[in-house]
C-alpha atoms as a printed R data frame, in Angstrom:
    type eleno elety resid chain resno       x      y       z
1   ATOM     1    CA   MET     A     1   0.026  0.004   0.103
2   ATOM     2    CA   SER     A     2   2.664  2.486   0.831
3   ATOM     3    CA   GLN     A     3   4.417  2.057  -2.367
4   ATOM     4    CA   GLU     A     4   1.338  3.560  -4.157
5   ATOM     5    CA   ILE     A     5   1.569  7.021  -1.960
6   ATOM     6    CA   THR     A     6   4.127  9.548  -3.273
7   ATOM     7    CA   ALA     A     7   3.646 11.741  -0.203
8   ATOM     8    CA   GLU     A     8   6.359 13.022   2.154
9   ATOM     9    CA   PHE     A     9   5.651 11.866   5.684
10  ATOM    10    CA   SER     A    10   6.933 13.487   8.737
11  ATOM    11    CA   MET     A    11   6.189 13.385  12.585
12  ATOM    12    CA   GLU     A    12   5.578 16.934  13.798
13  ATOM    13    CA   GLN     A    13   5.400 18.244  17.287
14  ATOM    14    CA   VAL     A    14   2.889 20.958  17.732
15  ATOM    15    CA   GLY     A    15   1.587 22.239  20.909
16  ATOM    16    CA   GLY     A    16   2.692 19.253  22.911
17  ATOM    17    CA   ARG     A    17   1.031 16.746  20.347
18  ATOM    18    CA   SER     A    18   2.998 14.404  18.016
19  ATOM    19    CA   LEU     A    19   1.221 14.293  14.709
20  ATOM    20    CA   ARG     A    20   1.929 12.296  11.522
21  ATOM    21    CA   VAL     A    21   1.729 14.643   8.503
22  ATOM    22    CA   ALA     A    22   1.637 13.850   4.789
23  ATOM    23    CA   ARG     A    23   2.538 16.356   2.079
24  ATOM    24    CA   TRP     A    24   2.172 16.006  -1.542
25  ATOM    25    CA   ARG     A    25   4.050 17.949  -4.244
26  ATOM    26    CA   TRP     A    26   4.907 20.444  -1.369
27  ATOM    27    CA   ASP     A    27   8.346 21.588  -2.911
28  ATOM    28    CA   ILE     A    28   7.094 21.549  -6.445
29  ATOM    29    CA   PRO     A    29   6.260 25.136  -7.921
30  ATOM    30    CA   SER     A    30   2.630 25.400  -8.434
31  ATOM    31    CA   LYS     A    31   0.254 28.190  -9.506
32  ATOM    32    CA   HIS     A    32  -2.328 26.612  -7.157
33  ATOM    33    CA   LEU     A    33  -2.851 27.118  -3.478
34  ATOM    34    CA   PRO     A    34  -2.420 24.114  -1.218
35  ATOM    35    CA   ILE     A    35  -5.125 22.013  -0.118
36  ATOM    36    CA   LEU     A    36  -5.577 21.529   3.693
37  ATOM    37    CA   PHE     A    37  -7.620 18.496   4.138
38  ATOM    38    CA   PHE     A    38  -9.518 17.298   7.245
39  ATOM    39    CA   ASN     A    39 -10.192 13.497   7.184
40  ATOM    40    CA   GLY     A    40 -13.359 11.625   8.631
41  ATOM    41    CA   ILE     A    41 -13.590 10.110  12.098
42  ATOM    42    CA   GLY     A    42 -11.271  7.267  12.577
43  ATOM    43    CA   ALA     A    43  -9.881  7.595   9.030
44  ATOM    44    CA   ASN     A    44  -6.074  7.451   8.457
45  ATOM    45    CA   ILE     A    45  -4.029  9.331   5.788
46  ATOM    46    CA   GLU     A    46  -3.965  6.442   3.468
47  ATOM    47    CA   ALA     A    47  -7.665  6.294   3.115
48  ATOM    48    CA   VAL     A    48  -7.775  9.652   1.169
49  ATOM    49    CA   ALA     A    49  -4.391  9.304  -0.439
50  ATOM    50    CA   PRO     A    50  -5.986  8.432  -3.908
51  ATOM    51    CA   LEU     A    51  -7.565 11.895  -3.922
52  ATOM    52    CA   ALA     A    52  -4.361 13.607  -3.099
53  ATOM    53    CA   GLU     A    53  -2.605 11.595  -5.645
54  ATOM    54    CA   ALA     A    54  -5.152 12.409  -8.392
55  ATOM    55    CA   LEU     A    55  -4.869 16.252  -7.718
56  ATOM    56    CA   THR     A    56  -1.507 16.150  -9.486
57  ATOM    57    CA   ASP     A    57  -1.413 20.030 -10.079
58  ATOM    58    CA   ARG     A    58  -1.437 21.222  -6.510
59  ATOM    59    CA   PRO     A    59   0.096 20.693  -3.284
60  ATOM    60    CA   PHE     A    60  -1.867 18.846  -0.585
61  ATOM    61    CA   ILE     A    61  -1.480 18.366   3.148
62  ATOM    62    CA   MET     A    62  -3.301 16.352   5.748
63  ATOM    63    CA   PHE     A    63  -2.592 14.739   9.202
64  ATOM    64    CA   ASP     A    64  -3.724 11.878  11.286
65  ATOM    65    CA   MET     A    65  -5.761 12.850  14.299
66  ATOM    66    CA   PRO     A    66  -4.203 12.011  17.579
67  ATOM    67    CA   GLY     A    67  -4.657  8.147  18.234
68  ATOM    68    CA   VAL     A    68  -5.440  7.674  14.452
69  ATOM    69    CA   GLY     A    69  -3.132  6.240  11.841
70  ATOM    70    CA   GLY     A    70   0.482  7.081  12.684
71  ATOM    71    CA   SER     A    71  -0.330  9.787  15.132
72  ATOM    72    CA   PRO     A    72   0.386  8.694  18.827
73  ATOM    73    CA   GLU     A    73  -2.642  8.231  21.143
74  ATOM    74    CA   PRO     A    74  -3.734 11.606  22.894
75  ATOM    75    CA   LEU     A    75  -3.145 11.925  26.605
76  ATOM    76    CA   VAL     A    76  -5.835 14.701  26.958
77  ATOM    77    CA   PRO     A    77  -8.940 15.434  25.003
78  ATOM    78    CA   TYR     A    78  -9.051 18.221  22.295
79  ATOM    79    CA   ASN     A    79 -11.572 20.309  20.661
80  ATOM    80    CA   PRO     A    80 -12.210 22.074  17.421
81  ATOM    81    CA   PHE     A    81 -10.436 25.371  18.757
82  ATOM    82    CA   THR     A    82  -7.336 23.498  19.748
83  ATOM    83    CA   MET     A    83  -7.131 21.296  16.492
84  ATOM    84    CA   SER     A    84  -7.712 24.385  14.374
85  ATOM    85    CA   TRP     A    85  -4.852 26.151  16.076
86  ATOM    86    CA   THR     A    86  -2.656 23.022  15.511
87  ATOM    87    CA   ALA     A    87  -3.431 22.849  11.896
88  ATOM    88    CA   ASN     A    88  -2.704 26.530  11.530
89  ATOM    89    CA   GLU     A    89   0.763 26.113  13.166
90  ATOM    90    CA   LEU     A    90   1.593 23.310  10.928
91  ATOM    91    CA   LEU     A    91   0.630 25.680   7.989
92  ATOM    92    CA   LYS     A    92   2.938 28.167   9.321
93  ATOM    93    CA   ARG     A    93   5.771 25.673   9.676
94  ATOM    94    CA   PHE     A    94   5.420 24.596   6.102
95  ATOM    95    CA   ASP     A    95   5.184 28.216   4.998
96  ATOM    96    CA   ALA     A    96   1.668 28.054   3.595
97  ATOM    97    CA   PRO     A    97   0.164 31.520   4.447
98  ATOM    98    CA   GLN     A    98  -2.982 30.606   2.447
99  ATOM    99    CA   VAL     A    99  -4.782 27.603   1.517
100 ATOM   100    CA   ASP     A   100  -7.991 26.102   0.170
101 ATOM   101    CA   VAL     A   101  -9.684 23.996   2.810
102 ATOM   102    CA   MET     A   102 -11.497 20.624   2.326
103 ATOM   103    CA   GLY     A   103 -13.033 18.251   4.845
104 ATOM   104    CA   ILE     A   104 -15.117 15.131   4.634
105 ATOM   105    CA   SER     A   105 -17.741 13.991   7.202
106 ATOM   106    CA   TRP     A   106 -16.365 14.655  10.631
107 ATOM   107    CA   GLY     A   107 -13.499 16.566   8.948
108 ATOM   108    CA   GLY     A   108 -16.072 18.766   7.242
109 ATOM   109    CA   ALA     A   109 -17.061 20.046  10.647
110 ATOM   110    CA   MET     A   110 -13.492 20.626  11.202
111 ATOM   111    CA   ALA     A   111 -12.906 22.390   8.001
112 ATOM   112    CA   GLN     A   112 -15.927 24.796   8.742
113 ATOM   113    CA   HIS     A   113 -14.452 25.581  12.219
114 ATOM   114    CA   PHE     A   114 -11.023 26.055  10.793
115 ATOM   115    CA   THR     A   115 -12.304 28.590   8.090
116 ATOM   116    CA   LEU     A   116 -14.331 30.282  10.915
117 ATOM   117    CA   GLN     A   117 -11.354 30.485  13.164
118 ATOM   118    CA   HIS     A   118  -8.490 31.323  10.590
119 ATOM   119    CA   GLY     A   119 -10.433 32.835   7.753
120 ATOM   120    CA   ASP     A   120  -7.678 35.083   6.721
121 ATOM   121    CA   HIS     A   121  -5.599 32.132   5.765
122 ATOM   122    CA   VAL     A   122  -8.380 30.455   3.695
123 ATOM   123    CA   ARG     A   123  -9.584 31.278   0.173
124 ATOM   124    CA   ARG     A   124 -12.147 28.695  -0.674
125 ATOM   125    CA   LEU     A   125 -13.856 25.955   1.176
126 ATOM   126    CA   VAL     A   126 -15.048 22.398   0.176
127 ATOM   127    CA   LEU     A   127 -17.334 20.320   2.381
128 ATOM   128    CA   ALA     A   128 -18.151 16.781   1.439
129 ATOM   129    CA   ALA     A   129 -20.912 14.557   3.200
130 ATOM   130    CA   THR     A   130 -20.841 16.664   6.287
131 ATOM   131    CA   THR     A   131 -23.294 18.679   8.480
132 ATOM   132    CA   ALA     A   132 -23.510 21.794  10.626
133 ATOM   133    CA   GLY     A   133 -22.937 19.674  13.693
134 ATOM   134    CA   MET     A   134 -25.434 18.843  16.373
135 ATOM   135    CA   ILE     A   135 -28.280 20.594  14.465
136 ATOM   136    CA   MET     A   136 -28.408 18.143  11.707
137 ATOM   137    CA   VAL     A   137 -30.954 15.554  10.453
138 ATOM   138    CA   PRO     A   138 -29.543 12.196  11.414
139 ATOM   139    CA   GLY     A   139 -29.018  9.317   9.238
140 ATOM   140    CA   ASN     A   140 -30.187  5.767   8.951
141 ATOM   141    CA   PRO     A   141 -30.106  4.487  12.511
142 ATOM   142    CA   ALA     A   142 -28.542  0.972  11.270
143 ATOM   143    CA   ALA     A   143 -25.629  2.936   9.703
144 ATOM   144    CA   LEU     A   144 -25.132  5.220  12.787
145 ATOM   145    CA   THR     A   145 -24.924  2.484  15.047
146 ATOM   146    CA   LYS     A   146 -22.156  0.673  12.958
147 ATOM   147    CA   MET     A   147 -20.363  3.954  12.336
148 ATOM   148    CA   ALA     A   148 -19.998  4.415  16.195
149 ATOM   149    CA   ASN     A   149 -18.412  1.020  16.473
150 ATOM   150    CA   PRO     A   150 -14.602  1.173  15.677
151 ATOM   151    CA   ARG     A   151 -14.862 -2.534  14.740
152 ATOM   152    CA   ARG     A   152 -15.465 -1.231  11.169
153 ATOM   153    CA   TYR     A   153 -11.660 -0.476  11.148
154 ATOM   154    CA   VAL     A   154 -10.651 -3.553  12.958
155 ATOM   155    CA   ASP     A   155 -12.432 -6.236  11.487
156 ATOM   156    CA   ALA     A   156 -12.269 -6.429   7.636
157 ATOM   157    CA   ALA     A   157 -15.233 -9.034   7.411
158 ATOM   158    CA   PHE     A   158 -17.490 -6.672   9.470
159 ATOM   159    CA   MET     A   159 -16.908 -3.825   7.059
160 ATOM   160    CA   GLU     A   160 -17.351 -6.079   3.945
161 ATOM   161    CA   GLU     A   161 -20.635 -7.220   5.310
162 ATOM   162    CA   HIS     A   162 -21.964 -3.995   6.376
163 ATOM   163    CA   PHE     A   163 -20.500 -1.718   3.778
164 ATOM   164    CA   ARG     A   164 -23.603 -0.980   1.949
165 ATOM   165    CA   THR     A   165 -25.617 -0.494   5.282
166 ATOM   166    CA   LEU     A   166 -22.893  1.926   6.515
167 ATOM   167    CA   TYR     A   167 -22.190  4.103   3.587
168 ATOM   168    CA   GLY     A   168 -25.119  3.838   1.165
169 ATOM   169    CA   GLY     A   169 -25.055  4.365  -2.714
170 ATOM   170    CA   LEU     A   170 -22.687  2.440  -4.914
171 ATOM   171    CA   THR     A   171 -20.119  0.058  -3.529
172 ATOM   172    CA   GLY     A   172 -17.300 -0.064  -6.121
173 ATOM   173    CA   GLY     A   173 -13.852  0.144  -4.990
174 ATOM   174    CA   LYS     A   174 -14.853 -1.044  -1.400
175 ATOM   175    CA   ALA     A   175 -11.962 -3.642  -1.232
176 ATOM   176    CA   GLU     A   176  -9.452 -1.092  -2.135
177 ATOM   177    CA   HIS     A   177 -10.914  1.352   0.536
178 ATOM   178    CA   ILE     A   178 -10.876 -1.430   3.153
179 ATOM   179    CA   SER     A   179  -7.329 -2.353   2.515
180 ATOM   180    CA   ARG     A   180  -6.205  1.301   3.115
181 ATOM   181    CA   LEU     A   181  -7.669  1.430   6.642
182 ATOM   182    CA   THR     A   182  -5.584  1.313   9.948
183 ATOM   183    CA   PRO     A   183  -7.688  0.891  13.022
184 ATOM   184    CA   PRO     A   184  -7.707  3.979  15.431
185 ATOM   185    CA   THR     A   185  -6.830  3.282  18.996
186 ATOM   186    CA   PRO     A   186 -10.203  3.232  21.412
187 ATOM   187    CA   ARG     A   187  -9.026  6.338  23.111
188 ATOM   188    CA   GLY     A   188  -8.181  8.093  19.801
189 ATOM   189    CA   TYR     A   189 -11.612  7.113  18.320
190 ATOM   190    CA   MET     A   190 -13.480  8.310  21.626
191 ATOM   191    CA   TYR     A   191 -11.608 11.518  21.791
192 ATOM   192    CA   GLN     A   192 -12.483 12.298  18.187
193 ATOM   193    CA   LEU     A   193 -16.029 11.617  18.879
194 ATOM   194    CA   LEU     A   194 -15.878 13.882  22.053
195 ATOM   195    CA   CYS     A   195 -14.352 16.684  20.067
196 ATOM   196    CA   MET     A   196 -17.395 17.655  18.286
197 ATOM   197    CA   MET     A   197 -19.735 16.992  21.087
198 ATOM   198    CA   GLY     A   198 -22.285 19.803  21.270
199 ATOM   199    CA   TRP     A   199 -20.538 21.641  18.507
200 ATOM   200    CA   THR     A   200 -22.558 23.405  15.747
201 ATOM   201    CA   SER     A   201 -21.672 25.982  13.220
202 ATOM   202    CA   VAL     A   202 -25.190 27.027  12.390
203 ATOM   203    CA   PRO     A   203 -25.028 30.646  14.212
204 ATOM   204    CA   ALA     A   204 -21.683 31.454  12.463
205 ATOM   205    CA   LEU     A   205 -22.397 29.984   8.873
206 ATOM   206    CA   PRO     A   206 -24.388 33.184   7.744
207 ATOM   207    CA   PHE     A   207 -21.132 35.212   8.320
208 ATOM   208    CA   LEU     A   208 -18.949 32.616   6.550
209 ATOM   209    CA   LYS     A   209 -18.477 34.641   3.180
210 ATOM   210    CA   LYS     A   210 -15.716 32.194   1.642
211 ATOM   211    CA   GLU     A   211 -16.907 30.540  -1.670
212 ATOM   212    CA   THR     A   212 -17.980 27.084  -0.744
213 ATOM   213    CA   LEU     A   213 -18.590 23.936  -2.680
214 ATOM   214    CA   ILE     A   214 -20.696 21.450  -0.912
215 ATOM   215    CA   MET     A   215 -20.702 17.831  -2.362
216 ATOM   216    CA   MET     A   216 -23.216 15.381  -1.087
217 ATOM   217    CA   GLY     A   217 -24.047 11.742  -2.211
218 ATOM   218    CA   GLU     A   218 -27.689 11.317  -3.145
219 ATOM   219    CA   ASP     A   219 -27.996  7.917  -1.098
220 ATOM   220    CA   ASP     A   220 -25.751  8.841   1.919
221 ATOM   221    CA   GLN     A   221 -26.994  6.792   4.983
222 ATOM   222    CA   ILE     A   222 -24.854  8.659   7.520
223 ATOM   223    CA   VAL     A   223 -25.287 12.288   6.492
224 ATOM   224    CA   PRO     A   224 -28.590 12.414   4.490
225 ATOM   225    CA   LEU     A   225 -28.600 14.861   1.664
226 ATOM   226    CA   ILE     A   226 -30.971 17.393   3.418
227 ATOM   227    CA   ASN     A   227 -27.894 18.362   5.652
228 ATOM   228    CA   GLY     A   228 -26.226 19.654   2.459
229 ATOM   229    CA   ARG     A   229 -29.179 21.598   1.573
230 ATOM   230    CA   MET     A   230 -29.212 23.115   5.155
231 ATOM   231    CA   LEU     A   231 -25.592 24.208   4.545
232 ATOM   232    CA   GLU     A   232 -26.199 25.758   1.260
233 ATOM   233    CA   SER     A   233 -29.097 27.715   2.780
234 ATOM   234    CA   LEU     A   234 -26.827 29.182   5.584
235 ATOM   235    CA   ILE     A   235 -23.650 29.831   3.665
236 ATOM   236    CA   PRO     A   236 -24.086 32.836   1.502
237 ATOM   237    CA   ASN     A   237 -21.613 32.184  -1.198
238 ATOM   238    CA   SER     A   238 -22.084 28.501  -1.589
239 ATOM   239    CA   ARG     A   239 -23.436 25.997  -4.028
240 ATOM   240    CA   LEU     A   240 -24.469 22.271  -3.671
241 ATOM   241    CA   GLU     A   241 -23.558 19.519  -5.967
242 ATOM   242    CA   ILE     A   242 -25.326 16.123  -5.645
243 ATOM   243    CA   PHE     A   243 -23.873 12.917  -6.665
244 ATOM   244    CA   GLU     A   244 -26.302 10.643  -8.011
245 ATOM   245    CA   GLN     A   245 -26.366  7.107  -6.533
246 ATOM   246    CA   GLY     A   246 -23.507  8.397  -4.367
247 ATOM   247    CA   GLY     A   247 -23.243  7.269  -0.764
248 ATOM   248    CA   HIS     A   248 -21.311  8.582   2.125
249 ATOM   249    CA   LEU     A   249 -18.049  7.544   0.100
250 ATOM   250    CA   PHE     A   250 -18.959  9.142  -3.109
251 ATOM   251    CA   MET     A   251 -15.429 10.442  -3.450
252 ATOM   252    CA   LEU     A   252 -14.406  6.678  -3.822
253 ATOM   253    CA   THR     A   253 -17.155  5.525  -6.027
254 ATOM   254    CA   HIS     A   254 -17.367  8.800  -8.105
255 ATOM   255    CA   ARG     A   255 -13.730  9.521  -8.380
256 ATOM   256    CA   GLU     A   256 -13.588 11.086 -11.655
257 ATOM   257    CA   GLN     A   257 -16.627 13.277 -11.013
258 ATOM   258    CA   THR     A   258 -15.184 14.225  -7.566
259 ATOM   259    CA   ILE     A   259 -11.784 15.370  -9.287
260 ATOM   260    CA   SER     A   260 -13.661 17.198 -11.983
261 ATOM   261    CA   SER     A   261 -15.809 19.093  -9.699
262 ATOM   262    CA   LEU     A   262 -12.895 20.088  -7.293
263 ATOM   263    CA   ARG     A   263 -10.777 21.288 -10.170
264 ATOM   264    CA   GLY     A   264 -13.721 23.369 -11.641
265 ATOM   265    CA   PHE     A   265 -14.554 25.094  -8.308
266 ATOM   266    CA   LEU     A   266 -10.963 25.578  -7.236
267 ATOM   267    CA   ASP     A   267  -9.694 26.948 -10.679
268 ATOM   268    CA   ALA     A   268 -12.798 29.005 -11.319
269 ATOM   269    CA   PRO     A   269 -12.156 32.758 -11.234
270 ATOM   270    CA   GLU     A   270 -13.493 34.759  -8.316
271 ATOM   271    CA   ARG     A   271 -17.297 35.334  -8.546
272 ATOM   272    CA   LYS     A   272 -18.339 38.748  -9.405
273 ATOM   273    CA   ASP     A   273 -21.603 38.548  -7.583
274 ATOM   274    CA   LYS     A   274 -19.947 37.343  -4.296
275 ATOM   275    CA   LYS     A   275 -21.149 38.877  -1.109
276 ATOM   276    CA   ALA     A   276 -18.505 40.908   0.617
277 ATOM   277    CA   ALA     A   277 -16.244 39.253   3.551
């Protein structure tokens, strides 16, 4: 698996935490801003590596959350404020004063918070299969109970058996996805769940003026499509793209459409009708 990934990996000490960081094409000149990516709950860098590899024309950076992938287990809990600060410190360390920000699922909430907290460093925002936090329309109970169980990362047979129930939509590429997963530690998984406990971006989103692309799967069992419509109604300069027959992992099953949509959004000229920041 590691041979397929061309990223440069490093262990970085930030604010008393040790984090495993991956950077793609960081030292190659590019006319594009880097992408700062926030991953889903319990998901390691390798799970999203195909996306980073496919965006061949721009730098890309992400890190494993504490207790996930190659990042050591956290000693104390953290919250969106501290992890946004941590991500911003990493960007300073790697000389990236401005980025485009993207997050999927749990990471979509982190992407919203980072953009609200460090807006001066963000040009555009991409939110995939995510919500505004605790004020959301919940998904299929059968999917949510399995998502809350870290066994899906530990037991490949469990993941294989319940893949469709968990994620919905088309299931192409599931074997590849499962092979890329590394189980989080129990404490790492619990602290990641606790991080967003009680969090919502709803009061702040009307003041979020960044151009925003919201990407949602039509058949997402974890984050129903209506949550994307809510985000679009709350974020002034946003637009919603729906992936037909897409589930929670539409970026895997609709890879070409995802890449095309990202490039179209990130490379587009600045909107003339954009509301002032």
